CSV table of N, CA and C and ligand atoms in Angstrom, one decimal:
chain,number,residue,atom,x,y,z
A,12,MET,N,0.9,-1.2,0.0
A,12,MET,CA,0.0,0.0,0.0
A,12,MET,C,0.9,1.3,0.0
A,13,LYS,N,0.4,2.3,-0.7
A,13,LYS,CA,1.2,3.6,-0.7
A,13,LYS,C,0.6,4.4,0.4
A,14,ILE,N,1.5,4.9,1.3
A,14,ILE,CA,1.0,5.8,2.4
A,14,ILE,C,1.7,7.1,2.3
A,15,LEU,N,0.9,8.2,2.4
A,15,LEU,CA,1.5,9.5,2.4
A,15,LEU,C,1.8,9.9,3.8
A,16,VAL,N,3.0,10.4,4.1
A,16,VAL,CA,3.5,10.6,5.5
A,16,VAL,C,4.0,12.0,5.6
A,17,SER,N,3.7,12.7,6.7
A,17,SER,CA,4.4,13.9,7.0
A,17,SER,C,5.9,13.7,7.1
A,18,ARG,N,6.6,14.6,6.4
A,18,ARG,CA,8.1,14.3,6.3
A,18,ARG,C,8.8,14.5,7.7
A,19,CYS,N,8.3,15.3,8.6
A,19,CYS,CA,8.9,15.5,9.9
A,19,CYS,C,8.9,14.2,10.7
A,20,LEU,N,7.8,13.3,10.4
A,20,LEU,CA,7.7,12.0,11.1
A,20,LEU,C,8.8,11.0,10.5
A,21,LEU,N,9.2,11.3,9.3
A,21,LEU,CA,10.3,10.5,8.7
A,21,LEU,C,11.7,10.9,9.1
A,22,GLY,N,11.8,12.0,9.9
A,22,GLY,CA,13.1,12.4,10.4
A,22,GLY,C,13.6,13.7,9.7
A,23,GLU,N,12.9,14.3,8.7
A,23,GLU,CA,13.4,15.5,8.1
A,23,GLU,C,13.3,16.7,9.0
A,24,ASN,N,14.3,17.5,9.0
A,24,ASN,CA,14.3,18.7,9.8
A,24,ASN,C,13.4,19.8,9.2
A,25,CYS,N,12.2,19.6,9.0
A,25,CYS,CA,11.3,20.6,8.3
A,25,CYS,C,10.3,21.2,9.3
A,26,ARG,N,10.4,20.9,10.6
A,26,ARG,CA,9.4,21.6,11.5
A,26,ARG,C,9.8,23.1,11.7
A,27,TYR,N,8.9,23.9,12.2
A,27,TYR,CA,9.1,25.3,12.3
A,27,TYR,C,10.4,25.7,13.1
A,28,LYS,N,10.7,24.8,14.0
A,28,LYS,CA,12.0,25.1,14.8
A,28,LYS,C,13.2,24.6,14.2
A,29,GLY,N,13.0,23.9,13.0
A,29,GLY,CA,14.2,23.3,12.3
A,29,GLY,C,14.6,22.0,12.8
A,30,ASP,N,13.7,21.3,13.6
A,30,ASP,CA,13.9,20.0,14.0
A,30,ASP,C,12.9,19.0,13.4
A,31,HIS,N,13.0,17.8,13.8
A,31,HIS,CA,12.0,16.8,13.3
A,31,HIS,C,11.3,16.1,14.4
A,32,CYS,N,10.4,15.2,14.1
A,32,CYS,CA,9.8,14.4,15.1
A,32,CYS,C,9.7,12.9,14.6
A,33,ARG,N,10.9,12.4,14.2
A,33,ARG,CA,11.1,11.1,13.7
A,33,ARG,C,10.3,10.1,14.6
A,34,ASN,N,9.5,9.2,14.0
A,34,ASN,CA,8.7,8.3,14.7
A,34,ASN,C,9.0,6.9,14.2
A,35,GLU,N,9.4,6.0,15.1
A,35,GLU,CA,9.9,4.7,14.8
A,35,GLU,C,8.7,3.8,14.3
A,36,LYS,N,7.6,4.0,14.9
A,36,LYS,CA,6.4,3.2,14.5
A,36,LYS,C,6.0,3.5,13.0
A,37,VAL,N,6.1,4.8,12.7
A,37,VAL,CA,5.9,5.2,11.3
A,37,VAL,C,6.9,4.6,10.4
A,38,LEU,N,8.2,4.7,10.7
A,38,LEU,CA,9.3,4.2,9.9
A,38,LEU,C,9.2,2.7,9.7
A,39,ALA,N,8.7,2.0,10.7
A,39,ALA,CA,8.6,0.6,10.6
A,39,ALA,C,7.6,0.1,9.5
A,40,LEU,N,6.7,1.0,9.2
A,40,LEU,CA,5.7,0.7,8.1
A,40,LEU,C,6.4,0.5,6.8
A,41,ALA,N,7.6,1.1,6.7
A,41,ALA,CA,8.3,1.0,5.4
A,41,ALA,C,8.7,-0.4,5.0
A,42,LYS,N,8.7,-1.3,6.0
A,42,LYS,CA,9.0,-2.7,5.7
A,42,LYS,C,8.0,-3.4,4.8
A,43,GLU,N,6.7,-2.9,4.9
A,43,GLU,CA,5.7,-3.6,4.1
A,43,GLU,C,4.9,-2.6,3.2
A,44,HIS,N,5.2,-1.3,3.3
A,44,HIS,CA,4.5,-0.3,2.5
A,44,HIS,C,5.4,0.7,1.9
A,45,GLU,N,4.9,1.4,0.9
A,45,GLU,CA,5.7,2.5,0.3
A,45,GLU,C,5.3,3.8,1.0
A,46,LEU,N,6.3,4.4,1.6
A,46,LEU,CA,6.0,5.7,2.3
A,46,LEU,C,6.4,6.8,1.4
A,47,ILE,N,5.5,7.8,1.2
A,47,ILE,CA,5.8,8.9,0.4
A,47,ILE,C,5.7,10.2,1.2
A,48,GLY,N,6.8,10.9,1.3
A,48,GLY,CA,6.8,12.1,2.3
A,48,GLY,C,6.3,13.3,1.6
A,49,VAL,N,5.6,14.1,2.4
A,49,VAL,CA,5.2,15.5,2.0
A,49,VAL,C,5.4,16.4,3.3
A,50,CYS,N,5.7,17.6,3.0
A,50,CYS,CA,5.7,18.7,4.1
A,50,CYS,C,5.0,19.9,3.5
A,51,PRO,N,3.7,20.0,3.7
A,51,PRO,CA,2.9,21.1,3.1
A,51,PRO,C,3.4,22.5,3.4
A,52,GLU,N,4.0,22.7,4.6
A,52,GLU,CA,4.4,24.0,5.0
A,52,GLU,C,5.7,24.4,4.1
A,53,THR,N,6.6,23.6,4.0
A,53,THR,CA,7.8,23.9,3.2
A,53,THR,C,7.5,23.8,1.7
A,54,ASP,N,6.7,22.8,1.4
A,54,ASP,CA,6.4,22.6,-0.1
A,54,ASP,C,5.6,23.8,-0.5
A,55,GLY,N,4.9,24.5,0.4
A,55,GLY,CA,4.1,25.7,0.0
A,55,GLY,C,4.9,26.9,0.0
A,56,GLY,N,6.2,26.9,0.3
A,56,GLY,CA,7.0,28.0,0.2
A,56,GLY,C,7.6,28.6,1.5
A,57,LEU,N,7.2,28.1,2.6
A,57,LEU,CA,7.8,28.6,3.9
A,57,LEU,C,9.2,28.1,4.1
A,58,CYS,N,10.0,28.9,4.8
A,58,CYS,CA,11.4,28.5,5.1
A,58,CYS,C,11.4,27.8,6.4
A,59,THR,N,12.6,27.2,6.7
A,59,THR,CA,12.8,26.5,8.0
A,59,THR,C,14.2,27.1,8.5
A,60,PRO,N,14.2,27.5,9.8
A,60,PRO,CA,13.1,27.6,10.7
A,60,PRO,C,12.2,28.8,10.3
A,61,ARG,N,11.0,28.8,11.0
A,61,ARG,CA,10.0,29.8,10.7
A,61,ARG,C,9.2,30.0,12.0
A,62,ALA,N,8.5,31.1,12.0
A,62,ALA,CA,7.7,31.4,13.2
A,62,ALA,C,6.6,30.3,13.3
A,63,PRO,N,6.2,29.9,14.5
A,63,PRO,CA,5.1,29.0,14.6
A,63,PRO,C,3.8,29.6,14.1
A,64,ALA,N,2.9,28.8,13.7
A,64,ALA,CA,1.6,29.4,13.2
A,64,ALA,C,0.5,28.6,13.7
A,65,GLU,N,-0.7,29.2,13.8
A,65,GLU,CA,-1.9,28.5,14.2
A,65,GLU,C,-3.1,28.9,13.3
A,66,ARG,N,-4.1,28.0,13.2
A,66,ARG,CA,-5.3,28.3,12.5
A,66,ARG,C,-6.2,29.3,13.3
A,67,ILE,N,-6.7,30.3,12.6
A,67,ILE,CA,-7.7,31.1,13.2
A,67,ILE,C,-8.8,31.2,12.2
A,68,GLY,N,-9.8,30.4,12.4
A,68,GLY,CA,-10.9,30.3,11.4
A,68,GLY,C,-10.3,29.7,10.1
A,69,ASP,N,-10.6,30.4,9.0
A,69,ASP,CA,-10.1,29.9,7.7
A,69,ASP,C,-8.7,30.4,7.4
A,70,LYS,N,-8.1,31.2,8.3
A,70,LYS,CA,-6.8,31.7,8.1
A,70,LYS,C,-5.7,31.0,8.9
A,71,VAL,N,-4.5,31.1,8.5
A,71,VAL,CA,-3.4,30.6,9.3
A,71,VAL,C,-2.5,31.8,9.5
A,72,ILE,N,-2.2,32.1,10.8
A,72,ILE,CA,-1.5,33.3,11.2
A,72,ILE,C,-0.2,32.9,12.0
A,73,ALA,N,0.9,33.4,11.6
A,73,ALA,CA,2.1,33.1,12.3
A,73,ALA,C,2.2,34.0,13.6
A,74,ALA,N,3.0,33.5,14.5
A,74,ALA,CA,3.2,34.2,15.8
A,74,ALA,C,3.7,35.6,15.6
A,75,ASP,N,4.4,35.9,14.5
A,75,ASP,CA,4.9,37.3,14.3
A,75,ASP,C,3.8,38.1,13.5
A,76,GLY,N,2.6,37.6,13.4
A,76,GLY,CA,1.5,38.3,12.8
A,76,GLY,C,1.3,38.1,11.3
A,77,LYS,N,2.3,37.5,10.7
A,77,LYS,CA,2.2,37.3,9.2
A,77,LYS,C,1.1,36.3,8.8
A,78,ASP,N,0.3,36.7,7.8
A,78,ASP,CA,-0.7,35.8,7.3
A,78,ASP,C,-0.1,34.8,6.3
A,79,VAL,N,-0.1,33.5,6.7
A,79,VAL,CA,0.6,32.5,5.9
A,79,VAL,C,-0.4,31.5,5.2
A,80,THR,N,-1.7,32.0,5.2
A,80,THR,CA,-2.7,31.1,4.7
A,80,THR,C,-2.4,30.6,3.3
A,81,ALA,N,-1.9,31.5,2.4
A,81,ALA,CA,-1.7,31.2,1.0
A,81,ALA,C,-0.7,30.1,0.9
A,82,GLN,N,0.4,30.1,1.7
A,82,GLN,CA,1.4,29.1,1.6
A,82,GLN,C,0.9,27.8,2.1
A,83,TYR,N,0.1,27.8,3.2
A,83,TYR,CA,-0.5,26.6,3.7
A,83,TYR,C,-1.5,25.9,2.7
A,84,ARG,N,-2.2,26.8,2.0
A,84,ARG,CA,-3.2,26.2,1.0
A,84,ARG,C,-2.4,25.7,-0.2
A,85,LYS,N,-1.4,26.4,-0.6
A,85,LYS,CA,-0.6,25.9,-1.7
A,85,LYS,C,0.1,24.5,-1.4
A,86,GLY,N,0.6,24.4,-0.2
A,86,GLY,CA,1.2,23.2,0.2
A,86,GLY,C,0.2,22.0,0.3
A,87,ALA,N,-1.0,22.3,0.7
A,87,ALA,CA,-2.0,21.3,0.8
A,87,ALA,C,-2.4,20.8,-0.6
A,88,GLU,N,-2.5,21.8,-1.6
A,88,GLU,CA,-2.8,21.4,-2.9
A,88,GLU,C,-1.7,20.5,-3.5
A,89,ILE,N,-0.4,20.9,-3.2
A,89,ILE,CA,0.7,20.1,-3.7
A,89,ILE,C,0.6,18.6,-3.2
A,90,ALA,N,0.4,18.5,-1.9
A,90,ALA,CA,0.3,17.2,-1.2
A,90,ALA,C,-0.9,16.4,-1.8
A,91,LEU,N,-2.0,17.1,-2.1
A,91,LEU,CA,-3.2,16.3,-2.7
A,91,LEU,C,-2.8,15.8,-4.1
A,92,LYS,N,-2.2,16.7,-4.9
A,92,LYS,CA,-1.8,16.3,-6.2
A,92,LYS,C,-0.8,15.1,-6.1
A,93,THR,N,0.1,15.1,-5.2
A,93,THR,CA,1.0,13.9,-5.0
A,93,THR,C,0.2,12.7,-4.7
A,94,ALA,N,-0.7,12.8,-3.8
A,94,ALA,CA,-1.5,11.6,-3.3
A,94,ALA,C,-2.3,11.1,-4.5
A,95,GLN,N,-2.9,12.0,-5.3
A,95,GLN,CA,-3.7,11.5,-6.4
A,95,GLN,C,-2.9,10.9,-7.5
A,96,GLU,N,-1.7,11.5,-7.8
A,96,GLU,CA,-0.8,10.9,-8.8
A,96,GLU,C,-0.3,9.6,-8.4
A,97,GLN,N,0.0,9.4,-7.1
A,97,GLN,CA,0.6,8.2,-6.6
A,97,GLN,C,-0.3,7.1,-6.2
A,98,GLY,N,-1.6,7.4,-6.2
A,98,GLY,CA,-2.6,6.4,-5.8
A,98,GLY,C,-2.5,6.0,-4.3
A,99,VAL,N,-2.3,7.1,-3.5
A,99,VAL,CA,-2.2,6.9,-2.1
A,99,VAL,C,-3.5,6.3,-1.5
A,100,GLU,N,-3.4,5.4,-0.5
A,100,GLU,CA,-4.6,4.8,0.1
A,100,GLU,C,-4.8,5.3,1.6
A,101,LEU,N,-3.7,5.7,2.2
A,101,LEU,CA,-3.8,6.1,3.6
A,101,LEU,C,-2.8,7.3,3.8
A,102,CYS,N,-3.2,8.1,4.8
A,102,CYS,CA,-2.2,9.2,5.2
A,102,CYS,C,-1.9,9.1,6.6
A,103,ILE,N,-0.6,9.3,7.0
A,103,ILE,CA,-0.2,9.3,8.4
A,103,ILE,C,0.4,10.7,8.6
A,104,PHE,N,-0.3,11.6,9.3
A,104,PHE,CA,0.0,13.0,9.4
A,104,PHE,C,0.4,13.3,10.8
A,105,LYS,N,1.2,14.3,11.0
A,105,LYS,CA,1.7,14.8,12.3
A,105,LYS,C,0.5,15.4,13.1
A,106,ALA,N,0.3,14.9,14.3
A,106,ALA,CA,-0.8,15.4,15.1
A,106,ALA,C,-0.6,16.8,15.5
A,107,LYS,N,-1.7,17.5,15.6
A,107,LYS,CA,-1.8,18.9,16.2
A,107,LYS,C,-1.3,20.0,15.3
A,108,SER,N,-0.7,19.7,14.1
A,108,SER,CA,-0.1,20.7,13.3
A,108,SER,C,-1.2,21.5,12.6
A,109,PRO,N,-0.9,22.8,12.4
A,109,PRO,CA,-1.9,23.6,11.6
A,109,PRO,C,-2.0,23.2,10.2
A,110,SER,N,-1.1,22.4,9.7
A,110,SER,CA,-1.2,21.8,8.3
A,110,SER,C,-1.7,20.4,8.4
A,111,CYS,N,-1.0,19.6,9.1
A,111,CYS,CA,-1.2,18.1,9.1
A,111,CYS,C,-2.1,17.6,10.2
A,112,GLY,N,-2.3,18.3,11.2
A,112,GLY,CA,-3.1,17.9,12.3
A,112,GLY,C,-4.5,17.4,11.9
A,113,CYS,N,-5.0,16.4,12.6
A,113,CYS,CA,-6.3,15.8,12.3
A,113,CYS,C,-7.1,15.5,13.5
A,114,GLY,N,-8.2,16.2,13.7
A,114,GLY,CA,-9.1,15.9,14.8
A,114,GLY,C,-8.9,17.0,15.9
A,115,LYS,N,-7.6,17.3,16.2
A,115,LYS,CA,-7.3,18.3,17.2
A,115,LYS,C,-6.2,19.2,16.7
A,116,ILE,N,-6.4,20.5,16.9
A,116,ILE,CA,-5.3,21.5,16.6
A,116,ILE,C,-5.3,22.6,17.7
A,117,TYR,N,-4.3,23.4,17.6
A,117,TYR,CA,-4.2,24.5,18.6
A,117,TYR,C,-5.3,25.6,18.3
A,118,ASP,N,-5.7,26.3,19.3
A,118,ASP,CA,-6.9,27.2,19.1
A,118,ASP,C,-6.6,28.5,18.6
A,119,GLY,N,-5.4,28.8,18.2
A,119,GLY,CA,-5.1,30.1,17.5
A,119,GLY,C,-4.6,31.2,18.5
A,120,THR,N,-4.5,30.9,19.8
A,120,THR,CA,-4.0,31.9,20.8
A,120,THR,C,-2.6,31.7,21.2
A,121,PHE,N,-1.9,30.6,20.6
A,121,PHE,CA,-0.5,30.3,21.0
A,121,PHE,C,-0.3,30.1,22.5
A,122,SER,N,-1.4,29.5,23.1
A,122,SER,CA,-1.3,29.2,24.5
A,122,SER,C,-1.3,27.7,24.8
A,123,GLY,N,-1.2,26.9,23.7
A,123,GLY,CA,-1.1,25.5,23.9
A,123,GLY,C,-2.4,24.8,24.1
A,124,LYS,N,-3.5,25.6,24.0
A,124,LYS,CA,-4.8,25.0,24.1
A,124,LYS,C,-5.3,24.3,22.9
A,125,LEU,N,-5.8,23.1,23.0
A,125,LEU,CA,-6.3,22.3,21.8
A,125,LEU,C,-7.8,22.4,21.7
A,126,ILE,N,-8.2,22.5,20.4
A,126,ILE,CA,-9.6,22.4,20.1
A,126,ILE,C,-9.9,21.4,19.1
A,127,GLU,N,-11.1,21.0,18.8
A,127,GLU,CA,-11.4,20.1,17.7
A,127,GLU,C,-11.2,20.9,16.4
A,128,GLY,N,-10.6,20.2,15.5
A,128,GLY,CA,-10.4,20.8,14.2
A,128,GLY,C,-9.3,20.1,13.4
A,129,ASN,N,-9.1,20.5,12.2
A,129,ASN,CA,-8.1,19.9,11.3
A,129,ASN,C,-7.2,20.9,10.8
A,130,GLY,N,-6.0,20.5,10.5
A,130,GLY,CA,-5.0,21.4,9.8
A,130,GLY,C,-5.5,21.6,8.4
A,131,VAL,N,-4.9,22.6,7.7
A,131,VAL,CA,-5.4,22.9,6.3
A,131,VAL,C,-5.2,21.7,5.4
A,132,THR,N,-4.1,21.0,5.5
A,132,THR,CA,-4.0,19.9,4.5
A,132,THR,C,-4.9,18.7,4.9
A,133,SER,N,-5.0,18.4,6.2
A,133,SER,CA,-5.9,17.3,6.5
A,133,SER,C,-7.4,17.7,6.1
A,134,GLU,N,-7.8,18.9,6.3
A,134,GLU,CA,-9.1,19.3,5.9
A,134,GLU,C,-9.3,19.1,4.4
A,135,LEU,N,-8.4,19.4,3.6
A,135,LEU,CA,-8.5,19.2,2.2
A,135,LEU,C,-8.6,17.7,1.8
A,136,PHE,N,-7.7,16.9,2.5
A,136,PHE,CA,-7.7,15.5,2.3
A,136,PHE,C,-9.0,14.8,2.7
A,137,LEU,N,-9.5,15.2,3.9
A,137,LEU,CA,-10.8,14.6,4.3
A,137,LEU,C,-11.9,15.0,3.3
A,138,LYS,N,-11.9,16.2,2.8
A,138,LYS,CA,-12.9,16.6,1.8
A,138,LYS,C,-12.8,15.7,0.6
A,139,ASN,N,-11.6,15.2,0.3
A,139,ASN,CA,-11.4,14.4,-0.9
A,139,ASN,C,-11.5,12.9,-0.6
A,140,GLY,N,-12.0,12.6,0.6
A,140,GLY,CA,-12.2,11.2,1.0
A,140,GLY,C,-11.1,10.3,1.4
A,141,TYR,N,-10.0,10.9,1.8
A,141,TYR,CA,-8.8,10.2,2.2
A,141,TYR,C,-8.9,9.8,3.7
A,142,ARG,N,-8.4,8.6,4.0
A,142,ARG,CA,-8.3,8.2,5.4
A,142,ARG,C,-7.0,8.7,6.0
A,143,ILE,N,-7.1,9.3,7.2
A,143,ILE,CA,-6.0,9.9,7.9
A,143,ILE,C,-5.8,9.4,9.3
A,144,LEU,N,-4.6,9.0,9.6
A,144,LEU,CA,-4.3,8.7,11.0
A,144,LEU,C,-3.2,9.7,11.4
A,145,THR,N,-3.0,9.9,12.7
A,145,THR,CA,-1.9,10.7,13.1
A,145,THR,C,-0.9,9.6,13.8
A,146,GLU,N,0.3,10.1,14.0
A,146,GLU,CA,1.3,9.1,14.6
A,146,GLU,C,0.8,8.7,16.0
A,147,GLU,N,0.0,9.6,16.7
A,147,GLU,CA,-0.5,9.3,18.0
A,147,GLU,C,-1.6,8.2,18.0
A,148,MET,N,-2.2,7.9,16.8
A,148,MET,CA,-3.2,6.9,16.7
A,148,MET,C,-2.6,5.5,16.4
A,149,LEU,N,-1.3,5.5,16.0
A,149,LEU,CA,-0.7,4.2,15.6
A,149,LEU,C,-0.5,3.2,16.8
B,217,LIG,S1,3.8,20.8,7.6
B,217,LIG,FE1,3.4,18.7,8.3
B,217,LIG,S2,5.2,17.6,7.5
B,217,LIG,FE2,5.8,19.8,7.5
B,217,LIG,S3,6.7,20.1,9.5
B,217,LIG,FE3,4.5,20.7,9.7
B,217,LIG,S4,3.6,18.8,10.5
B,217,LIG,FE4,5.6,18.2,9.6
């Protein structure tokens, strides 16, 4: 099976702080499945490191006040195109991210409070009928 995976879970230093969140359970899936990495934030044009950002309604705003919604949307579209071209059957995305998070995200106040919701990429993938797990669900 082809699985689309957040690249920070594969060990790439693409998180906003310039680090990764390599996950051994995710990597172990490569024994039986083809893992295809995406990072919607950097693929959409944001640099690393970068200011953290959170969803506020339909927008994504960085902690420095910059509106990064366009980059997030562009990255989501690139990830969706990759999934469609590759015939991806499952996504494993990074929990709580404003791009990749699924089910729970931060509330937009940069206070660490979680609310129900999806990152921009997960939202687009759910609309297109994809199954999404986060690394916390494995
Ligand atoms: S956009 Fe997704 S893949 Fe990229 S750093 Fe954020 S959580 Fe990881």
